[in-house]
Coordinates of C-alpha atoms in Angstrom, one line a residue:
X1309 CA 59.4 -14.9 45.8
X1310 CA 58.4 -15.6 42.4
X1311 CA 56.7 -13.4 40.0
X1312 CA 54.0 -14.2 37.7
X1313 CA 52.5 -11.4 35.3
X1314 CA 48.6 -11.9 34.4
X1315 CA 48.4 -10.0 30.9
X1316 CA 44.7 -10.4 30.1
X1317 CA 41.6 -10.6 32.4
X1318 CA 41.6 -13.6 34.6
X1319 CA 38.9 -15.0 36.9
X1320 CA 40.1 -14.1 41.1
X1321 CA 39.7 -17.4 41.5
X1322 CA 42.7 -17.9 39.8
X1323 CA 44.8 -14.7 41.2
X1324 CA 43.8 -16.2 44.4
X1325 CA 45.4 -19.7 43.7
X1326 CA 48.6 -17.9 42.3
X1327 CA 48.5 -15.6 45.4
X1328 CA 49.0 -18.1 47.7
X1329 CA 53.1 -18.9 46.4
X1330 CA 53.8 -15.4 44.5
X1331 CA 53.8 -12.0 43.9
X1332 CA 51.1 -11.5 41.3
X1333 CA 50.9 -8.3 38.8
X1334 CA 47.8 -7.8 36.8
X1335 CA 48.7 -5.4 33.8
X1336 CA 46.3 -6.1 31.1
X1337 CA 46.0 -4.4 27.3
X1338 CA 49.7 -4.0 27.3
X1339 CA 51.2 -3.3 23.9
X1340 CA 53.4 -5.1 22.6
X1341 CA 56.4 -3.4 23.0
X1342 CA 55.5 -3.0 27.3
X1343 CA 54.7 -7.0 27.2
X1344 CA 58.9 -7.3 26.2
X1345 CA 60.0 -4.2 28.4
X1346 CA 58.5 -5.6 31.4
X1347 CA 58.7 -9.7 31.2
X1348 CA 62.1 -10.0 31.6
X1349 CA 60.8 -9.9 35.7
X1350 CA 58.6 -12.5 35.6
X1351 CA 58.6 -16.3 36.4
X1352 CA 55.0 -16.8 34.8
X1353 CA 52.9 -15.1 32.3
X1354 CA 49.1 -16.0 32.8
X1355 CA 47.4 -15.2 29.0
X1356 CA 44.0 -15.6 27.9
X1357 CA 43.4 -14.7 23.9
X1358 CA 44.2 -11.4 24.1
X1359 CA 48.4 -11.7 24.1
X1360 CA 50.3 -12.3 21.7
X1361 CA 53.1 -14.5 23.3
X1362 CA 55.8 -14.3 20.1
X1363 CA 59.3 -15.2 19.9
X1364 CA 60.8 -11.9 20.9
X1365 CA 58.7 -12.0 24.3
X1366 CA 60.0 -15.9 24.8
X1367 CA 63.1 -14.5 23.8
X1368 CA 62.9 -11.2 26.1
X1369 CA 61.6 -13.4 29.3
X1370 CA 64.9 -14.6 30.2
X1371 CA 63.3 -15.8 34.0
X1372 CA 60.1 -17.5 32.2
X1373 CA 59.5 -21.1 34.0
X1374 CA 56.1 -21.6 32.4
X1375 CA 53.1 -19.5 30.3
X1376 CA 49.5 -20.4 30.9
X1377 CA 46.6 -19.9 28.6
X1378 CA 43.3 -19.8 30.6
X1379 CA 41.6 -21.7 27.5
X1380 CA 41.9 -24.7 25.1
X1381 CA 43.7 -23.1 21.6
X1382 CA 47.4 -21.9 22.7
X1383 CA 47.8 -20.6 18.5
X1384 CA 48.8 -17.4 20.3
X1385 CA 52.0 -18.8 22.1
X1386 CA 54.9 -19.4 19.9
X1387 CA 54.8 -23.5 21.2
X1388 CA 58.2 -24.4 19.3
X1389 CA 59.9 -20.8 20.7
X1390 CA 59.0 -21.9 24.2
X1391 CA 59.9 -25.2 24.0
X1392 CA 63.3 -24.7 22.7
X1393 CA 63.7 -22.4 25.8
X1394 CA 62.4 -24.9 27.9
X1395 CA 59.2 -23.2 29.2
X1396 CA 56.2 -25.1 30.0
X1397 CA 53.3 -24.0 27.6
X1398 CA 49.9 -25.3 29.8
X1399 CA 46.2 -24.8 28.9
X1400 CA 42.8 -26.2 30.0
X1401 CA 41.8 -28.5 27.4
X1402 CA 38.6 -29.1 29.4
X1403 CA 37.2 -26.1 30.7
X1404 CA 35.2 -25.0 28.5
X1405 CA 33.9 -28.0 26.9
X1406 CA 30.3 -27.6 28.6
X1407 CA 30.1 -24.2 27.5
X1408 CA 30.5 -24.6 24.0
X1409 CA 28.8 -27.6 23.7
X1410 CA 25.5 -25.7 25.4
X1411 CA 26.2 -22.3 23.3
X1412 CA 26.4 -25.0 20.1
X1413 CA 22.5 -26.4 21.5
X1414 CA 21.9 -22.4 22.1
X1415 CA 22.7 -21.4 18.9
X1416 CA 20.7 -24.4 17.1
X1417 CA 17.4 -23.2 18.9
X1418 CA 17.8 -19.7 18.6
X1419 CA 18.3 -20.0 14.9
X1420 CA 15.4 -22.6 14.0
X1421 CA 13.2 -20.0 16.0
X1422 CA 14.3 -17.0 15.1
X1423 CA 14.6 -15.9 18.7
X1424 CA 17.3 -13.1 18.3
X1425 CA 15.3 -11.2 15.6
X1426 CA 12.0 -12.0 17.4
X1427 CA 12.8 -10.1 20.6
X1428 CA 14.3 -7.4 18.6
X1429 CA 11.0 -7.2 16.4
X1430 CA 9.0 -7.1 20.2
X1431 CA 11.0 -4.8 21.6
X1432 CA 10.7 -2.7 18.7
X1433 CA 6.6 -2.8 19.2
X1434 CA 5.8 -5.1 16.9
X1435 CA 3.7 -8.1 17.3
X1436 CA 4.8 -10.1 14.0
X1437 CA 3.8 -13.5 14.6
X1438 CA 3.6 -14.5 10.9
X1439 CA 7.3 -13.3 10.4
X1440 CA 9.0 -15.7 12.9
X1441 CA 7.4 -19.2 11.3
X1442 CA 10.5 -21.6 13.0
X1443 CA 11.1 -25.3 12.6
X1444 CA 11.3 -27.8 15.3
X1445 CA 14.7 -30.1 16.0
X1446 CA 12.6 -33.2 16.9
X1447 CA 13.4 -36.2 14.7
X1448 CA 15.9 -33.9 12.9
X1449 CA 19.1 -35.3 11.6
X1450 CA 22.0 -33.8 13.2
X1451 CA 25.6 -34.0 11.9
X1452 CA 28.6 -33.9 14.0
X1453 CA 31.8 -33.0 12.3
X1454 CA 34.2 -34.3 15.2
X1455 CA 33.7 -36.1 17.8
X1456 CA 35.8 -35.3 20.5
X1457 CA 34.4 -33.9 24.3
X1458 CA 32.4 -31.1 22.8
X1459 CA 30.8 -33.0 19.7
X1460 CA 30.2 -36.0 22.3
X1461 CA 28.2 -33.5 24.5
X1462 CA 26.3 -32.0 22.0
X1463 CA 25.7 -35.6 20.8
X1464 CA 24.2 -36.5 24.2
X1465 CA 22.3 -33.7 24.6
X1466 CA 20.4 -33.8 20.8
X1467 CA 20.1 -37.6 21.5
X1468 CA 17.6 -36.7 24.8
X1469 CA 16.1 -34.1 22.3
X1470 CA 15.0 -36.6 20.0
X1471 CA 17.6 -36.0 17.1
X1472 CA 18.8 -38.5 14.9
X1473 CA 22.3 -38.3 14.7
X1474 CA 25.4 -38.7 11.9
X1475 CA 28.7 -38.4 12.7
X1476 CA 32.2 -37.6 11.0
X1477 CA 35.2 -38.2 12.7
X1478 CA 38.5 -39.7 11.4
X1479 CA 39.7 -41.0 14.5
X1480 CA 37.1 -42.1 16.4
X1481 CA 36.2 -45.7 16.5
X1482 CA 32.4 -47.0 14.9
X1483 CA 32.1 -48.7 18.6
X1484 CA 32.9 -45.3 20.1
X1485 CA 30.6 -43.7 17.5
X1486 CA 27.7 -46.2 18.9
X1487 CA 28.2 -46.2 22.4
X1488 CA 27.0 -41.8 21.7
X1489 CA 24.4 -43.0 19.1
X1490 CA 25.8 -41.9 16.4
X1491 CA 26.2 -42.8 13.2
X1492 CA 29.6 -43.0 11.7
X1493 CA 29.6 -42.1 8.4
X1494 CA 32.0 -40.4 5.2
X1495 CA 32.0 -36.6 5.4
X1496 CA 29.8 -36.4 1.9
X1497 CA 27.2 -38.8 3.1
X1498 CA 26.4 -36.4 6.2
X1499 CA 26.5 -33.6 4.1
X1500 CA 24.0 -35.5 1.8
X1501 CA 21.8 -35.8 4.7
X1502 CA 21.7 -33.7 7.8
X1503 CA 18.8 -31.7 8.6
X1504 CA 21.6 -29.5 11.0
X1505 CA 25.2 -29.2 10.6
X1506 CA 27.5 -28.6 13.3
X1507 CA 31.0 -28.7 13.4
X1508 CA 34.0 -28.9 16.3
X1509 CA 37.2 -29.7 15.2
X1510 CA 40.1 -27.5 14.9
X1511 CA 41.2 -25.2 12.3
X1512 CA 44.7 -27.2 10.2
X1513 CA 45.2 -27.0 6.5
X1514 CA 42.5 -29.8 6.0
X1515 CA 39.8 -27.9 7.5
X1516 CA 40.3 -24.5 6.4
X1517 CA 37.1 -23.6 4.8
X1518 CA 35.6 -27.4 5.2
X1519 CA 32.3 -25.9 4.4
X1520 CA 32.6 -23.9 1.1
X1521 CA 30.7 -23.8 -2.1
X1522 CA 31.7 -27.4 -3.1
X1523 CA 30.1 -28.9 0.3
X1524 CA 27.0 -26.8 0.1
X1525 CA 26.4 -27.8 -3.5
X1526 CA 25.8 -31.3 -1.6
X1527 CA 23.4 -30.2 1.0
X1528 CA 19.8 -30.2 1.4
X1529 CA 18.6 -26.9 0.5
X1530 CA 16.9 -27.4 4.1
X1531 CA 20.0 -27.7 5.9
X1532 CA 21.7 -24.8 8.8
X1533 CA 24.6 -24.6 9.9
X1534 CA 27.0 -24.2 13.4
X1535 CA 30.0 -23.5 14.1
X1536 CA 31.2 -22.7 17.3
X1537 CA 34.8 -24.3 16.7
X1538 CA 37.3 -21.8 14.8
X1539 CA 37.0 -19.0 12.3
X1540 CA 37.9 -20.2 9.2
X1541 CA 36.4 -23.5 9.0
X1542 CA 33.8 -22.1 7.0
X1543 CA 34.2 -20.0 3.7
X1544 CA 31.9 -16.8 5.3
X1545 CA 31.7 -15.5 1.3
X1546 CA 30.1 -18.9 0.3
X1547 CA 28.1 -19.3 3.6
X1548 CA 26.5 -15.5 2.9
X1549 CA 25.9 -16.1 -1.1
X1550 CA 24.4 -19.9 -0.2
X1551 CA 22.1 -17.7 2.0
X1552 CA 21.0 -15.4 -0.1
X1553 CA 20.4 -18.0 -2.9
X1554 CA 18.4 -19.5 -0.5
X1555 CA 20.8 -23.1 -1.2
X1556 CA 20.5 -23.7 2.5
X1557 CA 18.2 -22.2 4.8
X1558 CA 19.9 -21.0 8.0
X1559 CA 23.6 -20.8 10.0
X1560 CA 24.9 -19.6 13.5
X1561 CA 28.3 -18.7 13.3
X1562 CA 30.2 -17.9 16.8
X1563 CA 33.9 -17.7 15.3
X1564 CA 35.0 -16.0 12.0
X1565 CA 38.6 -15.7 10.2
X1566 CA 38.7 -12.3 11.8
X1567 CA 38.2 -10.8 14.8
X1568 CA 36.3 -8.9 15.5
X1569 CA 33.9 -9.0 13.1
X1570 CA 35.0 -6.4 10.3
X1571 CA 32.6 -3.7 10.1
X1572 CA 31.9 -4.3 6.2
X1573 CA 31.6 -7.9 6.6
X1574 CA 28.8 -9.0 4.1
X1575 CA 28.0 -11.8 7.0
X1576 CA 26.4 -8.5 8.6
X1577 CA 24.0 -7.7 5.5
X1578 CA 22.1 -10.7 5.9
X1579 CA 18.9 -10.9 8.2
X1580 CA 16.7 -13.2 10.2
X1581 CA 18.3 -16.6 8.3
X1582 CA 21.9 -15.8 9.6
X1583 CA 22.3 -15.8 13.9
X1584 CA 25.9 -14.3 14.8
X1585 CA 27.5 -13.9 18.0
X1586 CA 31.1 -12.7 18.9
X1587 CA 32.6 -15.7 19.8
X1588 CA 30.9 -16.5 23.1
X1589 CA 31.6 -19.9 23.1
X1590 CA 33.8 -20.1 26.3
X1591 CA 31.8 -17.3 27.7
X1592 CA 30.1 -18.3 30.9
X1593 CA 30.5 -17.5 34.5
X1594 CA 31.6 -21.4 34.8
X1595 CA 33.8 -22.0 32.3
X1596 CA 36.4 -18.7 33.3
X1597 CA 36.7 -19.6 36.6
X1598 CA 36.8 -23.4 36.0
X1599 CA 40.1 -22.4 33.4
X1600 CA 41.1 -19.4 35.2
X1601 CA 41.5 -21.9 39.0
X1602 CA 43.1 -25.0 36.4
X1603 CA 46.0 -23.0 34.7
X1604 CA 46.4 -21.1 37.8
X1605 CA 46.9 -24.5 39.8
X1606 CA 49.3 -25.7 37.1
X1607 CA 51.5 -22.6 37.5
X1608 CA 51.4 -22.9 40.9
X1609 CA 52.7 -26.1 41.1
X1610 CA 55.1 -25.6 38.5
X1611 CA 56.5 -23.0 40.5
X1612 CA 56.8 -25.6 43.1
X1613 CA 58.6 -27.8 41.3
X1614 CA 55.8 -30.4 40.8
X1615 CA 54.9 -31.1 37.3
X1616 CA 52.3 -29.6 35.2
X1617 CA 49.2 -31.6 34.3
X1618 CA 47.8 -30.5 31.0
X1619 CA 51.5 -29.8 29.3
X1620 CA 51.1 -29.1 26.2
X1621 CA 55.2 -29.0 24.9
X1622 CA 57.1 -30.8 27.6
X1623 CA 55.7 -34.5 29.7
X1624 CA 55.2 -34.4 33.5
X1625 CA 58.2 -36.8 33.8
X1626 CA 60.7 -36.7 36.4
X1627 CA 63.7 -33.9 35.2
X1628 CA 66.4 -37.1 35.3
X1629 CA 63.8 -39.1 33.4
X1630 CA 62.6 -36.2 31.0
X1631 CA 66.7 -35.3 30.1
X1632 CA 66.8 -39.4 29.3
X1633 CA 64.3 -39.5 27.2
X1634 CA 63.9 -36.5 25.5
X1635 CA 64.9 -37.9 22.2
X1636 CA 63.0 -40.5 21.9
X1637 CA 59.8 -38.9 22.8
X1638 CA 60.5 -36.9 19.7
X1639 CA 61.1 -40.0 17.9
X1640 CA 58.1 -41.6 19.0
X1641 CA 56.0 -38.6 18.2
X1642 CA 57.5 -37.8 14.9
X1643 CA 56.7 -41.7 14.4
X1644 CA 53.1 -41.3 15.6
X1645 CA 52.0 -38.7 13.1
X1646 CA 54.2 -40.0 10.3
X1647 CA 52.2 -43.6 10.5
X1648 CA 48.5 -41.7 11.5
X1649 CA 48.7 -40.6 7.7
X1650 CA 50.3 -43.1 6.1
X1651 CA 47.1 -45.1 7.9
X1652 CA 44.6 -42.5 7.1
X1653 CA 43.3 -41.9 10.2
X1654 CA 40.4 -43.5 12.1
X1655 CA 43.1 -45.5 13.8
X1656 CA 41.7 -49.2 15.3
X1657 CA 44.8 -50.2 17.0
X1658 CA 48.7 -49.1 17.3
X1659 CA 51.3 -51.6 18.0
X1660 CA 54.6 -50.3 19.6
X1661 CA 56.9 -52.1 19.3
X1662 CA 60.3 -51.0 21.3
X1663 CA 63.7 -52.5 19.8
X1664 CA 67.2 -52.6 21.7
X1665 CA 68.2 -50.9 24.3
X1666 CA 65.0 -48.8 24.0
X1667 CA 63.0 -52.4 25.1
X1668 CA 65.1 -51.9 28.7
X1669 CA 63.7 -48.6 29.0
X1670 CA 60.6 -47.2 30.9
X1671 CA 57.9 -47.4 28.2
X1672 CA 54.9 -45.4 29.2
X1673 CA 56.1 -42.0 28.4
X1674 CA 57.1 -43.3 24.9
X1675 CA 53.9 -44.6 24.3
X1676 CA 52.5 -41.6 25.4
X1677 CA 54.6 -39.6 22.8
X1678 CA 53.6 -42.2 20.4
X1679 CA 49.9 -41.2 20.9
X1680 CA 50.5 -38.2 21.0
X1681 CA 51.7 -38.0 17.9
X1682 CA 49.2 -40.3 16.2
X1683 CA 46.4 -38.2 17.4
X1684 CA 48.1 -34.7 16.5
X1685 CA 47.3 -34.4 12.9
X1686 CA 43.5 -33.9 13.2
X1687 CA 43.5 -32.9 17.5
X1688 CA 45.9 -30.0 17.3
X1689 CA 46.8 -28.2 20.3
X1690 CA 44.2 -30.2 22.0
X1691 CA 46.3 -33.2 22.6
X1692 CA 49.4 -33.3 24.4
X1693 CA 51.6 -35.5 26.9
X1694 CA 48.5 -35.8 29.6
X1695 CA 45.5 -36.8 27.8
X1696 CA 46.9 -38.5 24.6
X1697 CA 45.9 -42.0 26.5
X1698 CA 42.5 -40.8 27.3
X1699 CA 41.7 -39.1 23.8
X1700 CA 43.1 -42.5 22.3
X1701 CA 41.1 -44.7 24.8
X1702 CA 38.0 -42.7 24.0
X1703 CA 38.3 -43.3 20.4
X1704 CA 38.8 -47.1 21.3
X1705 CA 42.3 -47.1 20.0
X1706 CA 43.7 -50.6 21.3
X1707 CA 47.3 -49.8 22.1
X1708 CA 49.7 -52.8 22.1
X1709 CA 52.8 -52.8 23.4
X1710 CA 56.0 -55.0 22.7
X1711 CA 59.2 -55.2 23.4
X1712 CA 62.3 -56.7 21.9
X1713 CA 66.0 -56.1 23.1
X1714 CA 67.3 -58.9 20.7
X1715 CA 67.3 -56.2 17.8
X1716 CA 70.6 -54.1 17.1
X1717 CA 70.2 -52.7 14.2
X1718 CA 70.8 -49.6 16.3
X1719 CA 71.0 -48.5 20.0
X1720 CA 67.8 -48.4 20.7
X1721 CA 64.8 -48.5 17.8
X1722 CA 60.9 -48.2 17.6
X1723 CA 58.7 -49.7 15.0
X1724 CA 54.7 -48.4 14.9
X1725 CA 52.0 -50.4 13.1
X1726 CA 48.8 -48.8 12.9
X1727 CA 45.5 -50.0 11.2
X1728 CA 43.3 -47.1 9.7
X1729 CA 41.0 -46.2 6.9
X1730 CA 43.5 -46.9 4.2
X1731 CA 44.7 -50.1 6.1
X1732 CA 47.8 -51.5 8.0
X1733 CA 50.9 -49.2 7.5
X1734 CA 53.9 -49.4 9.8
X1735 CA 57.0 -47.2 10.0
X1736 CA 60.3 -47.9 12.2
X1737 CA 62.7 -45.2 13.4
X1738 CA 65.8 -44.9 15.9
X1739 CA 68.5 -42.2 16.3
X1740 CA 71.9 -41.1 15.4
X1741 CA 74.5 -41.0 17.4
X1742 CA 73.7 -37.5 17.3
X1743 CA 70.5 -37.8 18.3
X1744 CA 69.0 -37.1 14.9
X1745 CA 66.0 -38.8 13.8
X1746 CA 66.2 -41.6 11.1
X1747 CA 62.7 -43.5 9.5
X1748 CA 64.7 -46.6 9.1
X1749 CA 61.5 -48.3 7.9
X1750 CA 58.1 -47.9 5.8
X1751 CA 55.9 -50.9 5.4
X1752 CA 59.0 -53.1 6.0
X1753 CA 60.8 -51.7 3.0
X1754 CA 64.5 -50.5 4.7
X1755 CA 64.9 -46.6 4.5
X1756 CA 67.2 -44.1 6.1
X1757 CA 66.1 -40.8 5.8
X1758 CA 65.3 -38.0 8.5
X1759 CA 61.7 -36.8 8.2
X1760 CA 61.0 -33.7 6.7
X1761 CA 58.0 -31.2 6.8
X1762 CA 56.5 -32.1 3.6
X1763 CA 56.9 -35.5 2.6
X1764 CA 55.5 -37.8 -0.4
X1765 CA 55.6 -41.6 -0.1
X1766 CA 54.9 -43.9 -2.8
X1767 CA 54.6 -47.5 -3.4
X1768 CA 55.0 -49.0 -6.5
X1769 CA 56.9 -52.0 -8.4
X1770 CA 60.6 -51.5 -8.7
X1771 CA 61.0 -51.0 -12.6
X1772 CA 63.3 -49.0 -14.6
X1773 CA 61.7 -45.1 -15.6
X1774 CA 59.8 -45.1 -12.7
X1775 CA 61.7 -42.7 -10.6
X1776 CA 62.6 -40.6 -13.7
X1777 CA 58.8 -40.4 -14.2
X1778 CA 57.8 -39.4 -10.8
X1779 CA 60.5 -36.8 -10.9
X1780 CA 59.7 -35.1 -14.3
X1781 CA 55.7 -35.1 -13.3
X1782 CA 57.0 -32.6 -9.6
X1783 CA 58.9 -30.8 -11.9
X1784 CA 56.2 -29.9 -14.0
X1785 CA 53.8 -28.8 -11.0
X1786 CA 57.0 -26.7 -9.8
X1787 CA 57.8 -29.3 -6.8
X1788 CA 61.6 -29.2 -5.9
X1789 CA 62.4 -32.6 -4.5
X1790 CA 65.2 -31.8 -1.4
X1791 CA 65.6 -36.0 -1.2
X1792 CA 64.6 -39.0 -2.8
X1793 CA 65.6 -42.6 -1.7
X1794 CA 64.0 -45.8 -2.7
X1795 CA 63.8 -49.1 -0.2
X1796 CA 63.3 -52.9 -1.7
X1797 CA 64.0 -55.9 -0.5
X1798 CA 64.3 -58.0 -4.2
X1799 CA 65.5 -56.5 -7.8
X1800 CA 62.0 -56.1 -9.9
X1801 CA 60.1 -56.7 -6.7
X1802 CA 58.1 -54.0 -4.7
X1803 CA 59.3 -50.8 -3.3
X1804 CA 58.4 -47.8 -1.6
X1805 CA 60.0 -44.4 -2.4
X1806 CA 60.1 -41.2 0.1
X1807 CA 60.4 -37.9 -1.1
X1808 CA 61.1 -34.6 1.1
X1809 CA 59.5 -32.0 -0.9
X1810 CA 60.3 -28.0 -0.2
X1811 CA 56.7 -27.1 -0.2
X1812 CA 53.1 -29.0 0.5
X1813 CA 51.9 -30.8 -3.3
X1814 CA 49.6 -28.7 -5.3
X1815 CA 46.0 -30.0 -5.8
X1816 CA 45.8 -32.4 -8.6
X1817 CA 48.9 -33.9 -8.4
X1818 CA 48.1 -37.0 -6.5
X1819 CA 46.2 -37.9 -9.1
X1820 CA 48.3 -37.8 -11.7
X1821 CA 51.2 -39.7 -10.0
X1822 CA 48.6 -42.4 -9.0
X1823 CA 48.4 -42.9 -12.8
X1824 CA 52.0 -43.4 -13.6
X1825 CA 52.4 -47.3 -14.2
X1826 CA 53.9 -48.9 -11.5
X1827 CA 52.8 -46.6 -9.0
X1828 CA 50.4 -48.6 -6.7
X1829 CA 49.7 -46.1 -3.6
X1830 CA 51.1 -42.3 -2.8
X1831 CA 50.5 -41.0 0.1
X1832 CA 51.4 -36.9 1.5
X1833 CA 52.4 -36.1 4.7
X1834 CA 53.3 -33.4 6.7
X1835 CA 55.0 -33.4 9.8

């Protein structure tokens, strides 16, 4: 009978489910050092955000078939780890999307009305009336920084309040943007104006500390602030001094960059104009059990042999299928984030476009990957192999497929086109004989390099210095170049140049390669 170890405190609802096909141990605050002693038994590990799933215990749970985070974030499993062991990582992207969309609303009343330090000031004896002047959200603008199922639901809700409401979101459609009532604008206009400020995307390089001293400067001194997303998002030193300088009048922060709360935190010195709470966004009776009963039916049937629904490494293909494809998923993803930047987000439509003997093939699982990939940059780890159509359809993504087994350039070949903010960029890619990924392509311009984590594409006219130029400017901002090739179809003509760089560009740079002559567009990526 199979064995699945439950290592942080999980609904019954879902010990029930897992009940029902194995023997399940609940062992919770195990140290690190008991979580690799004892794994090595198990079949499953069942997490919440208490365990730290690292390489070593991948590496120590030689009998692991799948882990399971009862939540949405999974930035305490070591993904790449698991996947290279072939362990299904699962989460519940949903289940919780009620609940922090209502403790966003929560948080928004309770701070324009002081309620937290009213009820104190009651309870104390006081009757302080005067103290605990609030402000109404009626006709208030609100601002939405991403729009996926949370944002939406707040959206809806404030709508009904009688909220006017802005909108920023890279990837989501103006239609899709309507169809909520929202309006869809640049991240500094809804700075400029929003009466209210909430944000729910996820933490990546982009949005660590989104809301600092720069973004504040362009607020209404009026404004306050949510976020009920991830710590980090906001700069808590810049939120607390903006406070105290009375630059913007009020914020409710669930999350911080650590938890718990550090005891010295200057976030804790401030009073009535600052509402904290320790990270209750998932925190209802609801939302455990509803992830607690979804991961726990995933394990279950994964210990079944029936595929998993809310995958977040590995596709709920068929095994035969899965070993076929396997590569060019990758491809396709690699592809899909690679032309998602190069596009710069807000995505209208992808064209995929399979070439070879990759046109004979089944298509939806690349196209899947493809998605995927495309909407990985700004989703995170809440995208995978099972929603990617949905999140894409909901952004109004049109998704058109083609197919062409005329073209043998190589055994089997995919070309993406994708029309974003900075306008129509498509990139082409196939594989080695070894399976290793080549781009082949860039805007039509013939390449053949394999992608890299940090990558800098140019486009520019092909002229002599040019390259010289480029490469002298990353040597003085201490860039080391690992590659460099150039692709043109006519001497003197246009060209695109792709760089793998050791390390991401330092700030400023892009600037100053944009004015080197020649050089018409540059573009960073990381993979």
């Amino acid at each position: 009978m199979p064995k699945v170890l439950v290592s942080d405190p999980i609904d019954q609802a879902g010990i029930d489910i897992l009940s029902q096909v194995a023997q399940v141990d609940v062992q919770t605050k195990l140290t690190p050092e008991e979580l690799i002693r004892v794994i090595p038994e198990y079949d499953a590990l069942m997490i919440r955000s208490g365990t730290q799933v690292t390489k070593e215990v991948i590496e120590a749970g030689t009998q692991l078939k799948i882990i399971g985070r009862a939540g949405v974030g999974v930035d305490n499993v070591d993904v790449p780890e698991a996947t290279r062991k072939g362990i299904v990582v699962v989460n519940s992207p949903e289940g919780n999307t009620i609940a922090a969309a209502e403790h966003t609303l929560a948080m928004m009343l309770a701070m324009s009305r002081y309620i937290a330090e009213a009820n104190q000031s009651v309870k104390s004896g006081k009757w302080d009336r005067k103290s605990f002047m609030g402000v109404e959200v009626y006709k208030k603008t609100l601002g939405i920084v991403g729009l996926g199922k949370i944002g939406a639901h707040v959206a809806n809700v404030a709508r009904a309040m009688g909220m006017k409401l802005l909108a920023y979101d890279p990837f989501i459609s103006h239609e899709r943007a309507e169809q909520l009532g929202c309006r869809l604008v640049e991240l500094d206009i809804l700075l400029q104006e929003a009466d209210y400020i909430t944000l729910h995307l996820p933490k990546t390089p982009e949005t660590t500390n989104l809301i600092n001293n720069d973004s504040i400067a362009k607020m209404k001194p009026t404004v306050r602030i949510i976020n009920c997303a991830r710590g980090g998002i906001v700069d808590e030193q810049a939120i607390a001094e903006a406070l105290k300088q009375g630059k913007i009048a009020g914020a409710a922060l669930d999350v911080f960059s650590k938890e718990p709360l550090e005891e010295d935190s200057v976030l804790r010195q401030l009073g009535k104009e600052l509402l904290l709470t320790p990270h209750l966004g998932a925190s209802t009776e609801e939302a455990q059990i509803n992830v607690a009963i979804d991961v726990a039916e995933q394990i279950r049937d994964v210990l079944l042999g029936l595929p998993a629904r809310s995958a977040v490494n590995i596709p709920g293909l068929r095994p035969d299928l899965l070993e076929q494809l396997r590569p060019y998923l990758q491809l396709a993803e690699t592809l899909g984030n690679l032309v998602a930047q190069l596009a710069g987000g807000r995505v209208e439509s992808l064209n995929i476009r399979l070439q070879g003997e990759l046109a004979t093939n089944q298509s939806q699982p690349i196209v899947v990957a493809a998605l995927k990939g495309l909407l990985s940059h700004a989703l995170q780890e809440r995208v995978n192999y099972v929603n990617a159509s949905l999140e894409a359809k909901e952004r109004g993504i049109r998704v058109i497929e083609t197919r062409d087994a005329s073209i043998r350039d190589y055994t089997g070949s995919l070309q993406l086109s994708a029309k974003g903010a900075l306008g129509e960029h498509s990139v082409a890619g196939a594989l080695l004989g070894d399976g290793e990924i080549r781009i082949t392509s860039v805007d039509e311009f013939p390449v053949n390099v394999p992608p890299n984590r940090h990558m800098l594409f140019t486009m520019h006219r092909d002229m002599p210095g040019i390259i010289g130029k480029i490469g002298s400017l990353l040597g003085s901002f201490n860039v080391n170049i690992a590659s460099m090739q150039v692709g043109r179809k006519i001497v003197r003509g246009d060209a695109v140049m792709v760089l793998s760089i050791d390390d991401p560009l330092p700030e400023g740079i892009l600037d100053e390669i944009l004015k080197v002559a020649g050089i018409r567009d540059a573009y960073t990526v990381t993979l």
